[in-house]
Structures are given as structure tokens and as C-alpha cells.
């Protein structure tokens, strides 16, 4: 077996609050190979912070510790800020949950994607432009010429997600962390965008961490799923076997998903107190 | 009476016209779903109704009263919007408490001390979050603050732009149940924009499908449940969603 791309062991994230320190990621461990790893779970359970910790993007006064946080042989916890700058974007990139607010507000879409490409390859200006336009087309942007010149606040929600995906995929990173990357896309466009991610996985051996609330999507698109609850991984399963999950939290989640032919007057909600004492 | 009525509405940003010749009626107490292609103009329609996309022609009226192009306080108390990007609608330096009290203060209403915690509880927000800033909350927690804020003024119309897309399905279920209950108890009228067709099936009475700035089909929600939409694009969306759910 080849070594994993990423190893995470006992990852913890803490924040000081007026009433004492709270630990919001509480001992998360997993490895990522050249695969599609889905992370689902409770809102506020620490999914985004886990992703951000890998890139060392937790702002002070937040505190991150881990027994191990290794990427292709590099210890990410002790890497210098200079080393991290070479890794972020180029080798590990992250599609943020609020793409329109993570993009640079004073740079056009075309300039930003072009800059991401320039990190990866040295190309003449004209060629950069045509590669960026190609990428916008690949993420199903209608009218790429117009969108090339728009600023982030002029994009629709789903266009912002696609621009961010284009920007993160164009340098062909080894790992892509995608935080709710397709929640604002209609199913047709979503299918095309997932195909594009998949292409990098099969062609370049990219590893993908796919954070999502969409259980159907994750169980079809990913290979393996982690379920998080209150800062911990409570269950892990092969993606196709999500419907056989056993943890009461996971079972509860599955029951709350509305169906296309929905006729229930009310959706079942979770009684979280059942297993919380544990 | 129609709570919301749009007649031959065109909406533009500068030289680019993004919505064309749109007409819709939403009855009082109705929940109307607006679905369709990403970038087709759904959020823009909601923004025009609230007065945030001023460059439009045609007629927009709420409860029979035509609205002007600017933001209007009288309409604000009547009609509130929950934005697609909760980050963008919450002030970065405003705590949850301030964000929820502000609408009351602007409209000269009191009672913030009791109404803020009540509303937080109704939206599933832990009381500990009351004095936190937006960046100290998760994506789904921010979205619930945005929903709570919109409800503070007890509006008659709520325009909801992807209100549950950042929520896990169990919290989504709580919010959807809350929206359903509010509608029953207070006769609220909703327009709900979403990409999640099963959510439309749960909450809505009718839906419109948009593509490239136009409505291609309006249908009762039964057409969605029984795969009986007629426009090819609407059928494509329904079939692709259904495949995902069943496989
Ligand atoms: N700066 C901060 N200070 C204090 N607590 C924080 C801070 N940032 C995040 N948190 C808390 O950490 C927890 C985990 O946040 P995180 O953003 O990782 O959740 P998530 O699993 O991504 O949720 P969602 O699905 O809603 O996006 C949340 O309860 C949040 O309130
Ligand atoms: N401020 C703006 N300036 C210029 N163009 C804009 C602006 N806001 C939106 N647009 C354009 O209007 C069109 C419709 O955007 P809108 O946000 O209404 O789409 P949407 O249907 O809500 O899409 P999504 O499902 O992706 O959120 C897009 O082409 C977008 O680029
Ligand atoms: Mg998150
Ligand atoms: Mg939108």
C-alpha cells in the first residue's frame, strides 16, 4: 500500500471564551489517500474548522494541537509560515463555505483565477486568459467573457461557488478540501462540476475531502464517509453503506431527509439527549 | 387577495438584463417555490421585491399596493428577506444580540430582552451564542441567525433564499417544521428559493422553474411529486434529482 497523502491524528481546536476555553474539535483522526472522503454531520460539529486546521488557517486566539498532521512527509504543525504559503492553494487547496466572501472583493473573477493559475505554471498573459475562460466554461458558467470581468459581489451564489472551485482546481493540487462546494448549484450544473473534480482524482491522483450536508450526494459521490457530531467522529462507513449506519445520530439524520414525494406533515427531528450523556 | 404580484417584470444590473418578462402571483398564506438553474435570476427576483435591485420595470405589488423602486420602511415591516449568503447579511462587528434587536429598535418596538432569547430558541440557537460575532459561528449557525433576524418584526411575507442549504438535515428539519408552523399560525406567505426539490415538496404549494432569466413552467407541487412537469428543462431537473435520491 502507498503512504497516505494526509494523516491526521488527535486533532484538537480550542477557543477561549468569557466562560472558559471551549474545545470544538475534540480528537479527530483520519487518513486520506487518493480517494474521495466525505464528511457529514451536525451544523457546528467542527467540519469547517477541521478543514481549516489542515491549512493552518485558524485565526488567533484559536489554538490547534495534534499528535500528527502530516502531508506528503511534511509536518504541517511545525512547517514555517513561508512553507505553508507554498502549500496553500498550490498543493492543498480549499473551497470555502462562503465563497463570495472568501474571494478577493476588489479583483475581478478573471484576474483571481488567472493568479491561481500563474502560481502553477508560467504562461504568457494571452494564454492565461484563454485557460481561465476554458475553466469558467468547464464549471458551466454561461457567458464566460462577461463573468471574467465581474467582481465577486456581482455573482450569483452558485456562480461564486463555481468560480471558487475553478480557482482551486486550476493549479491541480494534491488535495482539495471542498467545504459545501455545491450547495448552491442546481442538479444539472452540480453533476458537471463533480465530474470535473473526479477527473482530477482519476487523472492526477488528487485526494478529496468533501464536506457536505447532502447525504444522498455524499453516499453516491464519495468512497468513504465520516460522520461528525460535537467535535468528534462518531461513525465511519463505506459511502454505499450509509443506509446501514448504526450510530443513533446518523440514523436520525437519514430519517430527517425530505423525499421527493414528501407527504409527512412534519419531519422527524432528533432527540439529541439520548446519546449525549455518553 | 394576492400577497405578492409581479407583472411583466424586467430586471437589470447596468446594461445586463438578467430577468425578463416575469409574471407571478402568490396568494396570501401560500408557499411558492422558485427553483432553477444557478445564475438564472432567482435571487434577483427576491431582491427586486424587497427593493434591493432597483433597476426594474413592470409592476410589483404587495397586498395590492404597488411598491416603488427604493427601500421603504412600511414594506420592510411587511416583507422580510433571508439572504442566500448569511455572511453578507450580518454585520461582521455586530453580535447576535445586536443583529436581532436592531430591527425592533429601527421600528421603535420594545421587548428585545424577552424576544431575542425567544427567537433564538425557536431557531435552535444555543443561548451561549447571544453575544458572539458572526465569524465565531459555524455556517449553519449564521444562517439560523439570519432567519431569526428576519422573523423579529413578525412580517406577513418572508422571502427565503436557500434558507437551509448550510444546515445539516436534522437542523434543516427543525427549521422547515418551524416555517410550516409559523405559516399555519400566522398565515405567513413565503417565496422559497432552493435547489433542493424535496424541500419544495415538503413545504410548498406551487413552484416555478427558471432558466436564463425566464420562468419556463409554473406547476402545483403534485407535478413535482409525480414527475408530471411538462417543460423539458423542468423534467430534466426533476429526473436528475429523483435519480440521486433513489440510487
Ligand atoms: N472564533 C470562534 N470562537 C469561538 N467558537 C468558534 C469560533 N469559530 C467557530 N466556533 C465554533 O466552533 C464550532 C465548530 O465550527 P465549524 O465552523 O467547524 O462547524 P461546521 O461543522 O463547519 O458547521 P456548519 O455545518 O454549520 O458549517 C461551532 O460550534 C462554532 O460556533
Ligand atoms: N450586482 C450585480 N451586478 C451585476 N450582475 C449581477 C449582480 N448580481 C447578480 N448579477 C447577475 O445576475 C444574474 C442572476 O443572478 P442571481 O443571483 O439572481 O441568480 P440565482 O438564480 O439566484 O443563482 P444561484 O442559484 O446561483 O444563486 C447572474 O448572471 C449574475 O451574474
Ligand atoms: Mg462549516
Ligand atoms: Mg441565488
Coordinates of C-alpha atoms and ligand atoms in Angstrom, one line a residue:
Chain A
X1 CA 0.0 0.0 0.0
X2 CA 1.2 3.5 -0.8
X3 CA 1.6 6.0 2.0
X4 CA -1.5 8.2 2.6
X5 CA -1.5 11.8 1.3
X6 CA -2.6 13.1 4.6
X7 CA -2.5 11.8 8.2
X8 CA -4.4 13.5 10.9
X9 CA -4.2 12.1 14.5
X10 CA -5.9 13.5 17.6
X11 CA -6.6 16.9 16.1
X12 CA -8.0 19.4 18.6
X13 CA -9.2 23.1 18.2
X14 CA -9.9 25.3 21.2
X15 CA -11.2 28.8 21.6
X16 CA -11.0 30.9 24.8
X17 CA -14.4 32.3 25.7
X18 CA -15.5 34.5 28.6
X19 CA -16.7 31.4 30.4
X20 CA -13.5 29.4 29.8
X21 CA -11.9 27.5 27.0
X22 CA -14.1 25.5 24.7
X23 CA -12.8 22.6 22.6
X24 CA -14.8 22.5 19.4
X25 CA -12.7 19.8 17.5
X26 CA -12.1 17.0 20.0
X27 CA -9.6 14.4 18.9
X28 CA -10.3 13.9 15.3
X29 CA -8.2 11.2 13.5
X30 CA -8.3 10.0 9.9
X31 CA -6.1 9.4 6.9
X32 CA -6.7 10.5 3.3
X33 CA -5.4 8.6 0.3
X34 CA -6.1 9.2 -3.4
X35 CA -9.8 9.0 -2.8
X36 CA -13.0 10.9 -2.1
X37 CA -13.6 11.2 1.6
X38 CA -17.0 12.6 2.6
X39 CA -17.5 14.4 5.9
X40 CA -21.1 14.9 7.1
X41 CA -22.6 15.9 10.4
X42 CA -24.2 18.3 12.7
X43 CA -24.1 22.0 12.0
X44 CA -21.3 23.4 14.3
X45 CA -19.7 20.0 14.8
X46 CA -16.3 21.1 13.6
X47 CA -16.2 20.2 9.9
X48 CA -15.0 23.5 8.6
X49 CA -12.5 24.0 11.4
X50 CA -11.1 20.6 10.7
X51 CA -10.6 21.6 7.1
X52 CA -9.1 25.0 8.0
X53 CA -6.7 23.4 10.6
X54 CA -5.1 21.3 7.9
X55 CA -4.2 24.5 6.1
X56 CA -3.3 26.3 9.4
X57 CA -6.0 28.9 8.8
X58 CA -7.3 29.0 12.3
X59 CA -7.1 32.6 13.5
X60 CA -5.8 33.6 16.9
X61 CA -6.9 33.3 19.7
X62 CA -7.9 29.8 18.4
X63 CA -5.5 27.0 19.2
X64 CA -4.7 23.9 17.3
X65 CA -2.9 20.8 18.5
X66 CA -2.5 17.3 17.1
X67 CA -0.4 14.2 17.7
X68 CA 0.2 14.1 13.9
X69 CA -0.7 16.4 11.0
X70 CA 1.4 15.2 8.0
X71 CA 1.1 15.9 4.3
X72 CA 3.4 14.1 1.9
X73 CA 6.0 13.7 4.6
X74 CA 5.7 17.4 5.8
X75 CA 4.8 18.1 9.4
X76 CA 2.2 20.8 8.9
X77 CA 2.2 21.8 12.5
X78 CA 5.9 22.8 12.6
X79 CA 6.1 24.0 9.0
X80 CA 7.1 27.6 8.7
X81 CA 4.6 30.2 7.5
X82 CA 6.8 30.6 4.4
X83 CA 6.5 26.8 3.7
X84 CA 2.7 26.9 4.3
X85 CA 2.4 29.7 1.7
X86 CA 4.0 27.3 -0.8
X87 CA 1.5 24.6 0.2
X88 CA -1.7 26.6 0.4
X89 CA -3.5 26.8 -3.0
X90 CA -0.7 25.1 -4.9
X91 CA -0.6 21.7 -3.2
X92 CA -3.6 21.7 -0.8
X93 CA -6.5 24.0 -1.7
X94 CA -9.8 24.7 0.0
X95 CA -13.1 25.7 -1.4
X96 CA -14.6 27.8 1.4
X97 CA -18.2 27.5 2.6
X98 CA -18.8 31.2 1.9
X99 CA -17.1 31.6 -1.4
X100 CA -18.3 35.0 -2.2
X101 CA -16.8 36.3 1.0
X102 CA -13.6 34.3 0.6
X103 CA -12.8 35.7 -2.8
X104 CA -10.9 39.0 -3.1
X105 CA -13.6 41.7 -3.3
X106 CA -11.6 44.1 -5.3
X107 CA -10.3 41.8 -8.0
X108 CA -12.2 40.5 -11.0
X109 CA -13.1 36.9 -11.3
X110 CA -10.7 36.5 -14.3
X111 CA -7.8 38.1 -12.5
X112 CA -8.2 35.9 -9.5
X113 CA -8.4 32.6 -11.4
X114 CA -5.5 33.8 -13.6
X115 CA -3.4 34.5 -10.5
X116 CA -4.1 31.0 -9.2
X117 CA -3.0 29.5 -12.5
X118 CA 0.2 31.6 -12.5
X119 CA 1.2 30.0 -9.3
X120 CA 1.2 26.7 -11.0
X121 CA 2.5 27.5 -14.5
X122 CA 4.4 30.3 -16.2
X123 CA 2.3 31.3 -19.2
X124 CA 2.0 34.4 -21.3
X125 CA -0.9 36.7 -20.5
X126 CA -3.0 35.8 -23.5
X127 CA -2.7 32.1 -22.8
X128 CA -3.7 32.7 -19.2
X129 CA -6.8 34.5 -20.3
X130 CA -7.8 31.7 -22.6
X131 CA -7.1 29.0 -20.0
X132 CA -9.3 30.9 -17.5
X133 CA -12.1 31.2 -19.9
X134 CA -11.9 27.5 -20.6
X135 CA -12.1 26.8 -16.9
X136 CA -15.1 29.0 -16.5
X137 CA -16.8 27.1 -19.3
X138 CA -15.8 23.8 -17.6
X139 CA -17.7 24.9 -14.5
X140 CA -20.7 25.6 -16.6
X141 CA -20.6 29.4 -16.5
X142 CA -22.8 30.8 -19.2
X143 CA -21.2 33.8 -20.9
X144 CA -17.6 33.3 -19.6
X145 CA -16.5 36.5 -21.3
X146 CA -18.9 38.7 -19.2
X147 CA -18.2 36.8 -16.0
X148 CA -14.4 37.1 -16.5
X149 CA -14.8 40.8 -15.8
X150 CA -17.2 40.7 -12.9
X151 CA -16.4 41.3 -9.2
X152 CA -17.4 38.7 -6.6
X153 CA -20.4 40.7 -5.4
X154 CA -21.8 40.6 -8.9
X155 CA -22.0 36.8 -9.0
X156 CA -25.0 34.7 -8.0
X157 CA -24.5 32.3 -5.1
X158 CA -23.9 29.3 -7.3
X159 CA -21.6 31.2 -9.6
X160 CA -19.5 32.2 -6.6
X161 CA -19.1 28.5 -5.7
X162 CA -18.1 27.6 -9.3
X163 CA -15.6 30.4 -9.5
X164 CA -14.0 29.3 -6.3
X165 CA -13.9 25.7 -7.5
X166 CA -12.4 26.8 -10.8
X167 CA -9.7 28.8 -8.9
X168 CA -8.9 25.9 -6.6
X169 CA -8.8 23.2 -9.3
X170 CA -6.7 25.2 -11.8
X171 CA -3.4 24.7 -10.0
X172 CA -4.1 20.9 -9.9
X173 CA -3.5 20.5 -6.2
X174 CA -2.7 17.1 -4.5
X175 CA -5.5 17.6 -2.0
X176 CA -8.7 19.6 -2.4
X177 CA -10.8 20.3 0.7
X178 CA -14.2 21.3 -0.5
X179 CA -16.5 22.8 2.1
X180 CA -20.1 22.6 0.9
X181 CA -18.9 23.3 -2.6
X182 CA -22.1 22.6 -4.5
X183 CA -24.9 23.6 -2.1
X184 CA -26.0 26.5 -4.3
X185 CA -26.0 24.6 -7.6
X186 CA -28.9 23.0 -9.4
X187 CA -28.5 19.3 -10.0
X188 CA -27.5 19.6 -13.7
X189 CA -24.7 22.0 -13.1
X190 CA -23.7 20.1 -9.9
X191 CA -23.3 16.9 -11.9
X192 CA -20.8 18.6 -14.3
X193 CA -18.8 20.2 -11.5
X194 CA -18.5 16.9 -9.7
X195 CA -17.3 15.3 -13.0
X196 CA -14.6 17.9 -13.2
X197 CA -13.4 17.2 -9.7
X198 CA -13.5 13.5 -10.4
X199 CA -11.4 13.9 -13.4
X200 CA -8.5 15.3 -11.3
X201 CA -8.9 12.4 -8.9
X202 CA -8.6 9.8 -11.6
X203 CA -6.1 11.6 -13.8
X204 CA -3.8 13.2 -11.3
X205 CA -4.5 11.1 -8.2
X206 CA -5.8 14.1 -6.2
X207 CA -7.3 13.3 -2.8
X208 CA -10.6 15.0 -2.0
X209 CA -12.2 15.9 1.4
X210 CA -15.8 16.7 0.6
X211 CA -17.7 18.3 3.4
X212 CA -21.5 18.4 2.8
X213 CA -24.9 18.2 4.3
X214 CA -26.3 16.4 1.3
X215 CA -26.4 12.7 2.4
X216 CA -27.5 11.4 -1.0
X217 CA -24.8 13.3 -2.8
X218 CA -22.1 12.1 -0.4
X219 CA -23.2 8.5 -0.5
X220 CA -23.1 8.5 -4.3
X221 CA -20.1 10.6 -5.0
X222 CA -17.6 9.6 -2.2
X223 CA -15.8 6.4 -1.4
X224 CA -15.8 6.7 2.4
X225 CA -17.8 8.8 4.9
X226 CA -17.0 10.2 8.3
X227 CA -19.9 11.4 10.4
X228 CA -19.1 14.2 12.9
X229 CA -21.0 15.2 16.0
X230 CA -19.9 17.8 18.6
X231 CA -16.3 17.8 17.6
X232 CA -15.8 14.1 17.2
X233 CA -16.0 11.5 14.5
X234 CA -18.9 9.2 15.7
X235 CA -19.1 6.9 12.7
X236 CA -17.1 5.9 9.7
X237 CA -18.6 3.9 6.8
X238 CA -18.2 3.0 3.1
X239 CA -20.2 5.5 1.2
X240 CA -22.5 3.0 -0.3
X241 CA -23.4 1.7 3.1
X242 CA -24.6 4.9 4.7
X243 CA -28.1 3.5 4.9
X244 CA -26.7 0.7 7.1
X245 CA -25.2 3.2 9.6
X246 CA -25.7 2.3 13.2
X247 CA -25.0 5.4 15.3
X248 CA -28.3 6.9 16.5
X249 CA -27.2 10.4 15.3
X250 CA -26.5 9.1 11.8
X251 CA -29.8 7.1 11.8
X252 CA -31.6 10.3 12.9
X253 CA -30.0 12.3 10.1
X254 CA -31.1 9.8 7.5
X255 CA -34.7 9.9 8.8
X256 CA -34.9 13.7 8.5
X257 CA -34.2 13.9 4.8
X258 CA -37.3 15.1 2.9
X259 CA -38.3 13.0 0.0
X260 CA -39.4 14.0 -3.5
X261 CA -42.9 12.6 -2.9
X262 CA -43.0 14.0 0.6
X263 CA -46.3 13.9 2.3
X264 CA -45.3 13.9 6.0
X265 CA -46.9 16.9 7.8
X266 CA -43.8 17.2 9.9
X267 CA -40.2 16.0 9.6
X268 CA -38.8 13.9 12.4
X269 CA -36.2 15.8 14.5
X270 CA -33.5 14.4 16.7
X271 CA -33.8 13.9 20.4
X272 CA -30.1 14.6 21.0
X273 CA -30.3 14.0 24.7
X274 CA -30.5 10.2 24.1
X275 CA -26.8 9.7 23.4
X276 CA -25.3 12.9 24.6
X277 CA -24.6 11.8 28.2
X278 CA -22.2 9.2 26.8
Chain B
X1 CA -56.0 38.6 -2.2
X2 CA -52.6 38.1 -3.6
X3 CA -49.9 38.8 -1.2
X4 CA -47.3 39.2 -3.9
X5 CA -47.9 40.0 -7.5
X6 CA -45.4 40.6 -10.3
X7 CA -46.5 41.8 -13.8
X8 CA -44.2 41.8 -16.8
X9 CA -41.2 42.5 -14.7
X10 CA -37.7 43.0 -16.3
X11 CA -34.7 43.4 -14.0
X12 CA -31.2 44.7 -15.0
X13 CA -27.8 45.3 -13.5
X14 CA -26.4 48.1 -15.5
X15 CA -26.6 47.1 -19.2
X16 CA -27.2 43.4 -18.4
X17 CA -30.8 42.4 -18.3
X18 CA -31.0 39.3 -16.1
X19 CA -34.7 38.8 -15.6
X20 CA -37.2 39.1 -18.5
X21 CA -40.9 39.5 -18.6
X22 CA -41.7 37.7 -15.3
X23 CA -45.2 37.5 -14.0
X24 CA -46.2 35.7 -10.8
X25 CA -49.0 35.7 -8.3
X26 CA -48.6 34.3 -4.8
X27 CA -51.7 34.1 -2.7
X28 CA -51.8 35.1 1.0
X29 CA -50.8 32.2 3.1
X30 CA -49.3 30.4 0.1
X31 CA -45.7 28.9 0.0
X32 CA -44.3 29.3 -3.5
X33 CA -41.1 27.6 -4.6
X34 CA -38.7 29.2 -7.0
X35 CA -36.2 26.7 -8.4
X36 CA -34.0 26.5 -11.5
X37 CA -30.6 27.0 -13.0
X38 CA -27.8 28.6 -11.0
X39 CA -27.5 32.2 -12.2
X40 CA -31.0 32.2 -13.7
X41 CA -32.1 35.2 -11.7
X42 CA -33.9 33.7 -8.6
X43 CA -32.2 35.8 -6.0
X44 CA -32.6 38.9 -8.3
X45 CA -36.4 38.4 -8.3
X46 CA -36.4 38.4 -4.4
X47 CA -34.1 41.4 -4.3
X48 CA -36.5 43.4 -6.6
X49 CA -39.5 42.5 -4.4
X50 CA -37.6 43.8 -1.3
X51 CA -36.3 46.9 -3.0
X52 CA -32.7 45.9 -3.3
X53 CA -32.5 45.6 -7.0
X54 CA -33.8 49.0 -8.0
X55 CA -33.3 48.7 -11.8
X56 CA -36.6 47.1 -12.9
X57 CA -39.6 47.8 -15.0
X58 CA -43.1 46.4 -14.8
X59 CA -45.3 46.2 -11.7
X60 CA -44.6 44.7 -8.3
X61 CA -47.3 44.9 -5.6
X62 CA -47.7 43.5 -2.1
X63 CA -51.2 43.0 -0.8
X64 CA -52.5 45.1 -3.7
X65 CA -50.2 48.1 -3.0
X66 CA -47.7 48.8 -5.8
X67 CA -44.2 49.2 -4.5
X68 CA -41.7 51.8 -5.6
X69 CA -38.1 51.2 -6.5
X70 CA -36.4 52.1 -3.3
X71 CA -36.3 50.5 0.2
X72 CA -39.4 51.5 2.0
X73 CA -39.8 51.1 5.8
X74 CA -43.5 50.4 5.5
X75 CA -42.7 47.5 3.2
X76 CA -39.8 46.3 5.4
X77 CA -42.2 45.6 8.3
X78 CA -44.4 43.7 5.9
X79 CA -41.9 41.8 3.9
X80 CA -38.5 40.4 5.1
X81 CA -35.8 38.5 3.2
X82 CA -33.4 35.8 4.4
X83 CA -30.3 36.1 2.2
X84 CA -28.5 33.3 0.4
X85 CA -25.2 34.3 2.0
X86 CA -25.8 34.8 5.7
X87 CA -22.3 36.2 6.0
X88 CA -23.2 39.1 3.7
X89 CA -26.4 40.0 5.5
X90 CA -24.9 40.0 9.0
X91 CA -22.6 42.9 10.1
X92 CA -19.2 41.5 11.0
X93 CA -18.9 43.6 14.2
X94 CA -22.5 43.0 15.3
X95 CA -23.2 40.4 17.9
X96 CA -26.2 38.0 17.5
X97 CA -27.9 40.0 20.2
X98 CA -27.4 43.3 18.3
X99 CA -28.4 41.8 15.0
X100 CA -31.7 40.6 16.5
X101 CA -32.5 43.7 18.5
X102 CA -31.7 46.1 15.7
X103 CA -34.9 45.6 13.6
X104 CA -37.0 46.2 16.8
X105 CA -35.1 49.4 17.6
X106 CA -35.4 50.8 14.0
X107 CA -39.1 50.3 14.1
X108 CA -39.4 51.8 17.6
X109 CA -40.5 48.5 19.2
X110 CA -39.5 47.3 22.6
X111 CA -39.3 44.0 24.3
X112 CA -35.9 43.0 22.9
X113 CA -34.9 41.5 26.2
X114 CA -37.5 38.8 26.0
X115 CA -38.0 38.5 22.3
X116 CA -34.3 37.9 21.4
X117 CA -33.9 34.8 23.5
X118 CA -37.3 33.5 22.5
X119 CA -36.5 33.8 18.8
X120 CA -33.1 32.3 19.3
X121 CA -34.7 29.3 20.9
X122 CA -37.3 29.0 18.2
X123 CA -34.5 28.8 15.6
X124 CA -32.5 26.3 17.5
X125 CA -29.7 28.7 18.6
X126 CA -28.0 27.9 21.9
X127 CA -28.3 30.8 24.4
X128 CA -24.5 30.9 24.7
X129 CA -24.3 32.3 21.1
X130 CA -26.1 35.5 22.1
X131 CA -23.0 37.7 22.4
X132 CA -20.9 36.1 19.7
X133 CA -19.8 37.7 16.4
X134 CA -20.7 36.1 13.0
X135 CA -17.1 34.8 12.5
X136 CA -17.4 32.9 15.8
X137 CA -20.3 30.8 14.5
X138 CA -20.4 27.9 12.0
X139 CA -22.1 28.4 8.6
X140 CA -25.3 26.9 9.7
X141 CA -25.4 28.9 13.0
X142 CA -25.1 32.1 11.0
X143 CA -27.9 31.0 8.7
X144 CA -30.2 30.5 11.7
X145 CA -29.3 34.0 13.0
X146 CA -30.3 35.4 9.6
X147 CA -33.7 33.5 9.8
X148 CA -34.2 34.7 13.4
X149 CA -33.5 38.3 12.4
X150 CA -36.0 38.2 9.5
X151 CA -38.7 36.9 11.9
X152 CA -38.2 39.6 14.6
X153 CA -40.6 42.1 13.0
X154 CA -43.3 39.5 12.6
X155 CA -43.6 40.1 8.8
X156 CA -46.5 38.9 6.7
X157 CA -44.3 37.9 3.8
X158 CA -40.9 36.1 4.1
X159 CA -38.7 35.8 1.1
X160 CA -36.3 32.9 1.7
X161 CA -33.2 32.4 -0.4
X162 CA -31.7 28.9 0.2
X163 CA -32.6 29.2 3.9
X164 CA -31.5 25.7 4.8
X165 CA -28.7 24.9 2.4
X166 CA -26.0 25.4 5.0
X167 CA -27.8 23.3 7.6
X168 CA -27.4 19.6 8.4
X169 CA -30.6 17.7 7.6
X170 CA -31.7 17.4 11.2
X171 CA -31.4 21.2 11.8
X172 CA -33.0 21.7 8.4
X173 CA -35.9 19.6 9.6
X174 CA -36.3 21.8 12.6
X175 CA -36.3 25.0 10.6
X176 CA -38.7 23.6 7.9
X177 CA -41.1 22.5 10.7
X178 CA -40.8 26.0 12.2
X179 CA -41.5 27.6 8.9
X180 CA -44.5 25.4 8.4
X181 CA -45.9 26.1 11.9
X182 CA -45.4 29.9 11.5
X183 CA -47.2 29.8 8.3
X184 CA -50.1 27.9 9.8
X185 CA -50.3 30.0 12.9
X186 CA -49.6 33.5 11.5
X187 CA -50.8 33.0 7.9
X188 CA -47.4 33.9 6.6
X189 CA -46.7 34.0 2.9
X190 CA -43.4 32.6 1.5
X191 CA -41.4 32.6 -1.6
X192 CA -38.7 29.9 -1.1
X193 CA -35.7 29.7 -3.4
X194 CA -33.9 26.4 -3.3
X195 CA -32.1 23.8 -5.3
X196 CA -33.5 21.1 -3.2
X197 CA -36.6 19.8 -4.8
X198 CA -37.7 17.6 -1.9
X199 CA -37.7 20.7 0.3
X200 CA -40.1 22.2 -2.1
X201 CA -42.2 19.1 -2.0
X202 CA -42.3 19.3 1.8
X203 CA -43.1 23.0 2.2
X204 CA -44.6 24.5 -1.0
X205 CA -48.0 24.5 -2.7
X206 CA -46.8 25.6 -6.1
X207 CA -43.4 26.1 -7.8
X208 CA -41.9 28.0 -10.7
X209 CA -38.9 26.8 -12.7
X210 CA -36.5 29.4 -14.0
X211 CA -33.8 29.3 -16.7
X212 CA -31.8 32.1 -18.2
X213 CA -33.9 34.9 -16.7
X214 CA -37.3 33.4 -17.5
X215 CA -39.9 31.3 -15.9
X216 CA -40.3 28.2 -18.0
X217 CA -43.0 26.5 -16.0
X218 CA -45.4 27.1 -13.1
X219 CA -46.9 24.0 -11.6
X220 CA -48.6 22.7 -8.4
X221 CA -46.3 20.8 -6.2
X222 CA -48.1 17.5 -7.1
X223 CA -46.5 17.7 -10.5
X224 CA -43.1 17.5 -8.8
X225 CA -44.2 14.6 -6.6
X226 CA -45.5 12.6 -9.5
X227 CA -43.0 13.6 -12.1
X228 CA -45.6 15.4 -14.2
X229 CA -43.8 18.6 -15.1
X230 CA -44.1 19.4 -18.8
X231 CA -41.2 21.7 -19.9
X232 CA -38.1 19.7 -20.9
X233 CA -35.8 21.6 -18.6
X234 CA -38.2 21.2 -15.6
X235 CA -38.4 17.5 -16.4
X236 CA -34.6 17.3 -16.5
X237 CA -34.2 18.8 -13.1
X238 CA -36.9 16.6 -11.5
X239 CA -35.5 13.4 -13.1
X240 CA -31.9 14.2 -12.1
X241 CA -33.0 14.9 -8.5
X242 CA -35.1 11.8 -8.4
X243 CA -32.2 9.6 -9.7
X244 CA -30.0 10.9 -6.9
X245 CA -32.5 10.2 -4.2
X246 CA -33.4 6.7 -5.2
X247 CA -30.0 5.3 -6.2
Ligands
LIG1 N1 -13.7 32.1 16.6 C1 -14.5 31.2 17.2 N2 -14.7 31.4 18.6 C2 -15.5 30.5 19.3 N3 -16.1 29.5 18.7 C3 -16.0 29.3 17.4 C4 -15.2 30.1 16.6 N4 -15.2 29.7 15.3 C5 -16.1 28.6 15.3 N5 -16.5 28.3 16.6 C6 -17.4 27.2 17.0 O1 -16.8 26.0 16.6 C7 -17.8 25.1 16.3 C8 -17.4 24.3 15.0 O2 -17.4 25.3 13.9 P1 -17.3 24.8 12.4 O3 -17.4 26.0 11.6 O4 -16.2 23.9 12.2 O5 -18.7 23.9 12.2 P2 -19.2 23.1 11.0 O6 -19.2 21.7 11.3 O7 -18.5 23.5 9.7 O8 -20.7 23.6 10.9 P3 -21.7 24.0 9.6 O9 -22.1 22.8 9.1 O10 -22.8 24.8 10.3 O11 -20.8 24.9 8.7 C9 -19.1 25.8 16.2 O12 -20.0 25.5 17.3 C10 -18.7 27.3 16.3 O13 -19.7 28.0 16.9
LIG2 N1 -24.7 43.2 -8.5 C1 -24.7 42.6 -9.7 N2 -24.1 43.2 -10.8 C2 -24.1 42.6 -12.0 N3 -24.6 41.4 -12.3 C3 -25.2 40.8 -11.3 C4 -25.3 41.3 -9.9 N4 -26.0 40.5 -9.1 C5 -26.3 39.4 -9.9 N5 -25.9 39.6 -11.2 C6 -26.0 38.7 -12.3 O1 -27.4 38.4 -12.4 C7 -27.6 37.0 -12.8 C8 -28.6 36.4 -11.9 O2 -28.1 36.3 -10.6 P1 -28.9 35.7 -9.4 O3 -28.1 35.9 -8.2 O4 -30.3 36.3 -9.4 O5 -29.0 34.2 -9.8 P2 -29.7 32.9 -9.0 O6 -30.7 32.3 -9.8 O7 -30.0 33.3 -7.6 O8 -28.4 31.9 -9.0 P3 -27.9 30.9 -7.8 O9 -28.8 29.8 -7.8 O10 -26.5 30.5 -8.3 O11 -27.9 31.7 -6.5 C9 -26.2 36.4 -12.9 O12 -25.8 36.3 -14.2 C10 -25.3 37.4 -12.1 O13 -24.0 37.5 -12.6
LIG3 MG1 -19.0 24.7 8.2
LIG4 MG1 -29.2 33.0 -5.8

